[in-house]
Amino acid sequence: MQGVLRLTNPVQPYAWGSLTAIADLLGRPAPGTPEAELWLGAHPSAPSKLDSGQTLRELIAEDPVGHLGSAVARRFEQRLPFLLKVLAAAQPLSLQAHPSLAQAREGFRLENERGVPLTAPHRNYKDANHKPEILCALTPFHALCGFRRLDDTVRLFGALGLETTRLASGLRGYFEWVMTLEREPRATLVAQVERACATPPPGWERECGWALRLCRAYPGDVGVVGALLLNLLTLEPGQAIFLPAGNLHAYLEGVGVELMANSDNVLRGGLTPKHVEVAELLRVLDFTHGPVNVLAPSGAVAVYPTSAPDFELTRVTVAGPVELPRRGAELLLVTSGQVRVNGQTLARGQSAFLGANERGAVRLEGDGVVFRATVGVGE
Ligand SMILES: [Zn+2]
């Protein structure tokens, strides 16, 4: 038993990050350079720190069964199975998808057998784990997520004066064709899309506006065609999307809380200067098309339902005392107001870890909003 352990969390300064959002959340001056992600967890490359100076990763490694609980320690290889982030995007991120557990295991093994170094820029699988993720908006959050209903995309492409015969005969074939075009026809297609989007057909102004922004951010990148095939969403604060294996997505702009399985496996589909391996992306992509299921649970204790066994996200609105039953190891992050967690005060931007060996319910008091990350209930 060691109570509520306060965390100090590393910031990732990726170029697409917001200049102000993370500093604002943490209540400190903005550094004048981008701050993209705040990481809460025990990830080897950037673990959270405890007041003792020890990292959360070191603490858990000393006694995985005590801190995680025996079932979780056994199932997730003695590691915290999730990573919680605050993501603050001022610019669009790459178009990407994540593998299933079976795909990740096989891909990781094959790359090891081929002798591809873990740090090589063309390495696809950094580990053997899947990486489902959920993103919950803290501000209005723009994202591309999953393929739009094919009929609607055919209508859009027709209205833009783009070729639709190949598209209408199937998303997989069309996407593969686009991604494997030679340099010259590829440049022609991207230029054609850019020209067409400059005069948006009625009802498609937002989609075309984002396409133009992507063209300017990544000149000549064929990912803009992929982006035009996806659902464009604006999540309101408290709304979330779950991104299961194979879902093609791109975060465009906004601040959100993101919870994911403990993995780095990303297969990119463009809108990036980084490695894009088309064959591997096509192997994992799910071409199911249709509207996105936006998660918007209500109530003071709002649980976001997903199929991921690795994690569960809960948003707790504290206006008086709230008692939550324990669910093993958990991370808590206050995103507004001030909340006492088992008597310890956490202000906005502050966070804590509670190990599985901390007994009794979690008692929250005060006035604010807390995000809670626990292990999932799914098998
Ligand atoms: Zn992702």
mmCIF file of N, CA and C in Angstrom, residues 21-22 25 36-38 84-89 134-141 235 239 253-259 313 333 335 371:
data_model
loop_
_atom_site.group_PDB
_atom_site.id
_atom_site.type_symbol
_atom_site.label_atom_id
_atom_site.label_comp_id
_atom_site.label_asym_id
_atom_site.label_seq_id
_atom_site.Cartn_x
_atom_site.Cartn_y
_atom_site.Cartn_z
ATOM 1 N N ALA A 21 -1.619 24.393 -25.835
ATOM 2 C CA ALA A 21 -2.658 23.604 -25.156
ATOM 3 C C ALA A 21 -2.127 22.823 -23.951
ATOM 4 N N ILE A 22 -0.976 22.189 -24.089
ATOM 5 C CA ILE A 22 -0.469 21.353 -22.985
ATOM 6 C C ILE A 22 0.050 22.234 -21.850
ATOM 7 N N LEU A 25 -2.964 23.380 -19.983
ATOM 8 C CA LEU A 25 -3.516 22.333 -19.114
ATOM 9 C C LEU A 25 -2.678 22.182 -17.850
ATOM 10 N N ALA A 36 3.186 18.275 -28.384
ATOM 11 C CA ALA A 36 2.176 17.478 -29.079
ATOM 12 C C ALA A 36 1.438 16.518 -28.159
ATOM 13 N N GLU A 37 2.182 15.832 -27.277
ATOM 14 C CA GLU A 37 1.562 14.785 -26.465
ATOM 15 C C GLU A 37 2.147 14.786 -25.059
ATOM 16 N N LEU A 38 1.277 14.568 -24.096
ATOM 17 C CA LEU A 38 1.683 14.348 -22.715
ATOM 18 C C LEU A 38 1.436 12.865 -22.453
ATOM 19 N N LEU A 84 -1.890 6.345 -21.420
ATOM 20 C CA LEU A 84 -2.856 7.453 -21.477
ATOM 21 C C LEU A 84 -2.115 8.685 -21.976
ATOM 22 N N LYS A 85 -2.741 9.427 -22.898
ATOM 23 C CA LYS A 85 -2.074 10.617 -23.436
ATOM 24 C C LYS A 85 -3.034 11.797 -23.448
ATOM 25 N N VAL A 86 -2.475 12.990 -23.386
ATOM 26 C CA VAL A 86 -3.206 14.162 -23.844
ATOM 27 C C VAL A 86 -2.591 14.498 -25.185
ATOM 28 N N LEU A 87 -3.429 14.578 -26.213
ATOM 29 C CA LEU A 87 -2.936 14.829 -27.560
ATOM 30 C C LEU A 87 -3.407 16.225 -27.969
ATOM 31 N N ALA A 88 -2.463 17.072 -28.407
ATOM 32 C CA ALA A 88 -2.800 18.451 -28.765
ATOM 33 C C ALA A 88 -2.290 18.734 -30.168
ATOM 34 N N ALA A 89 -3.181 18.613 -31.156
ATOM 35 C CA ALA A 89 -2.788 18.712 -32.563
ATOM 36 C C ALA A 89 -3.146 20.083 -33.124
ATOM 37 N N ILE A 134 -8.606 4.805 -28.169
ATOM 38 C CA ILE A 134 -9.822 5.614 -28.078
ATOM 39 C C ILE A 134 -9.386 7.054 -27.887
ATOM 40 N N LEU A 135 -10.069 7.958 -28.587
ATOM 41 C CA LEU A 135 -9.777 9.382 -28.438
ATOM 42 C C LEU A 135 -11.045 10.099 -27.995
ATOM 43 N N CYS A 136 -10.939 10.833 -26.897
ATOM 44 C CA CYS A 136 -12.075 11.587 -26.368
ATOM 45 C C CYS A 136 -11.737 13.078 -26.432
ATOM 46 N N ALA A 137 -12.594 13.863 -27.049
ATOM 47 C CA ALA A 137 -12.302 15.279 -27.270
ATOM 48 C C ALA A 137 -12.369 16.087 -25.968
ATOM 49 N N LEU A 138 -11.392 16.979 -25.798
ATOM 50 C CA LEU A 138 -11.445 17.982 -24.729
ATOM 51 C C LEU A 138 -11.869 19.335 -25.298
ATOM 52 N N THR A 139 -11.544 19.557 -26.570
ATOM 53 C CA THR A 139 -12.015 20.730 -27.316
ATOM 54 C C THR A 139 -12.689 20.162 -28.567
ATOM 55 N N PRO A 140 -13.400 20.983 -29.371
ATOM 56 C CA PRO A 140 -13.855 20.437 -30.660
ATOM 57 C C PRO A 140 -12.663 19.819 -31.385
ATOM 58 N N PHE A 141 -12.838 18.585 -31.859
ATOM 59 C CA PHE A 141 -11.704 17.815 -32.363
ATOM 60 C C PHE A 141 -12.050 17.292 -33.757
ATOM 61 N N LEU A 235 -15.666 16.050 -33.284
ATOM 62 C CA LEU A 235 -16.155 15.585 -31.989
ATOM 63 C C LEU A 235 -16.321 16.782 -31.074
ATOM 64 N N GLN A 239 -17.220 13.690 -26.422
ATOM 65 C CA GLN A 239 -17.484 12.654 -27.428
ATOM 66 C C GLN A 239 -16.179 11.943 -27.787
ATOM 67 N N GLU A 253 -7.046 18.145 -36.016
ATOM 68 C CA GLU A 253 -6.818 19.324 -35.178
ATOM 69 C C GLU A 253 -7.689 19.245 -33.933
ATOM 70 N N GLY A 254 -7.113 19.602 -32.793
ATOM 71 C CA GLY A 254 -7.881 19.646 -31.554
ATOM 72 C C GLY A 254 -7.102 19.035 -30.401
ATOM 73 N N VAL A 255 -7.699 19.127 -29.209
ATOM 74 C CA VAL A 255 -7.076 18.582 -28.005
ATOM 75 C C VAL A 255 -7.975 17.462 -27.487
ATOM 76 N N GLY A 256 -7.366 16.338 -27.132
ATOM 77 C CA GLY A 256 -8.153 15.212 -26.641
ATOM 78 C C GLY A 256 -7.361 14.344 -25.688
ATOM 79 N N VAL A 257 -8.094 13.474 -24.999
ATOM 80 C CA VAL A 257 -7.474 12.456 -24.161
ATOM 81 C C VAL A 257 -7.493 11.169 -24.961
ATOM 82 N N GLU A 258 -6.333 10.507 -25.055
ATOM 83 C CA GLU A 258 -6.237 9.289 -25.851
ATOM 84 C C GLU A 258 -5.749 8.161 -24.954
ATOM 85 N N LEU A 259 -6.402 7.017 -25.079
ATOM 86 C CA LEU A 259 -6.005 5.847 -24.298
ATOM 87 C C LEU A 259 -5.800 4.696 -25.267
ATOM 88 N N LEU A 313 -11.758 3.576 -20.649
ATOM 89 C CA LEU A 313 -11.711 5.001 -20.317
ATOM 90 C C LEU A 313 -13.025 5.414 -19.666
ATOM 91 N N LEU A 333 -6.428 11.487 -14.308
ATOM 92 C CA LEU A 333 -5.968 12.784 -14.804
ATOM 93 C C LEU A 333 -7.104 13.796 -14.659
ATOM 94 N N THR A 335 -8.777 17.127 -15.722
ATOM 95 C CA THR A 335 -8.708 18.016 -16.897
ATOM 96 C C THR A 335 -9.411 19.343 -16.665
ATOM 97 N N PHE A 371 -10.394 12.073 -15.857
ATOM 98 C CA PHE A 371 -10.369 10.915 -16.746
ATOM 99 C C PHE A 371 -9.662 9.783 -16.024
#
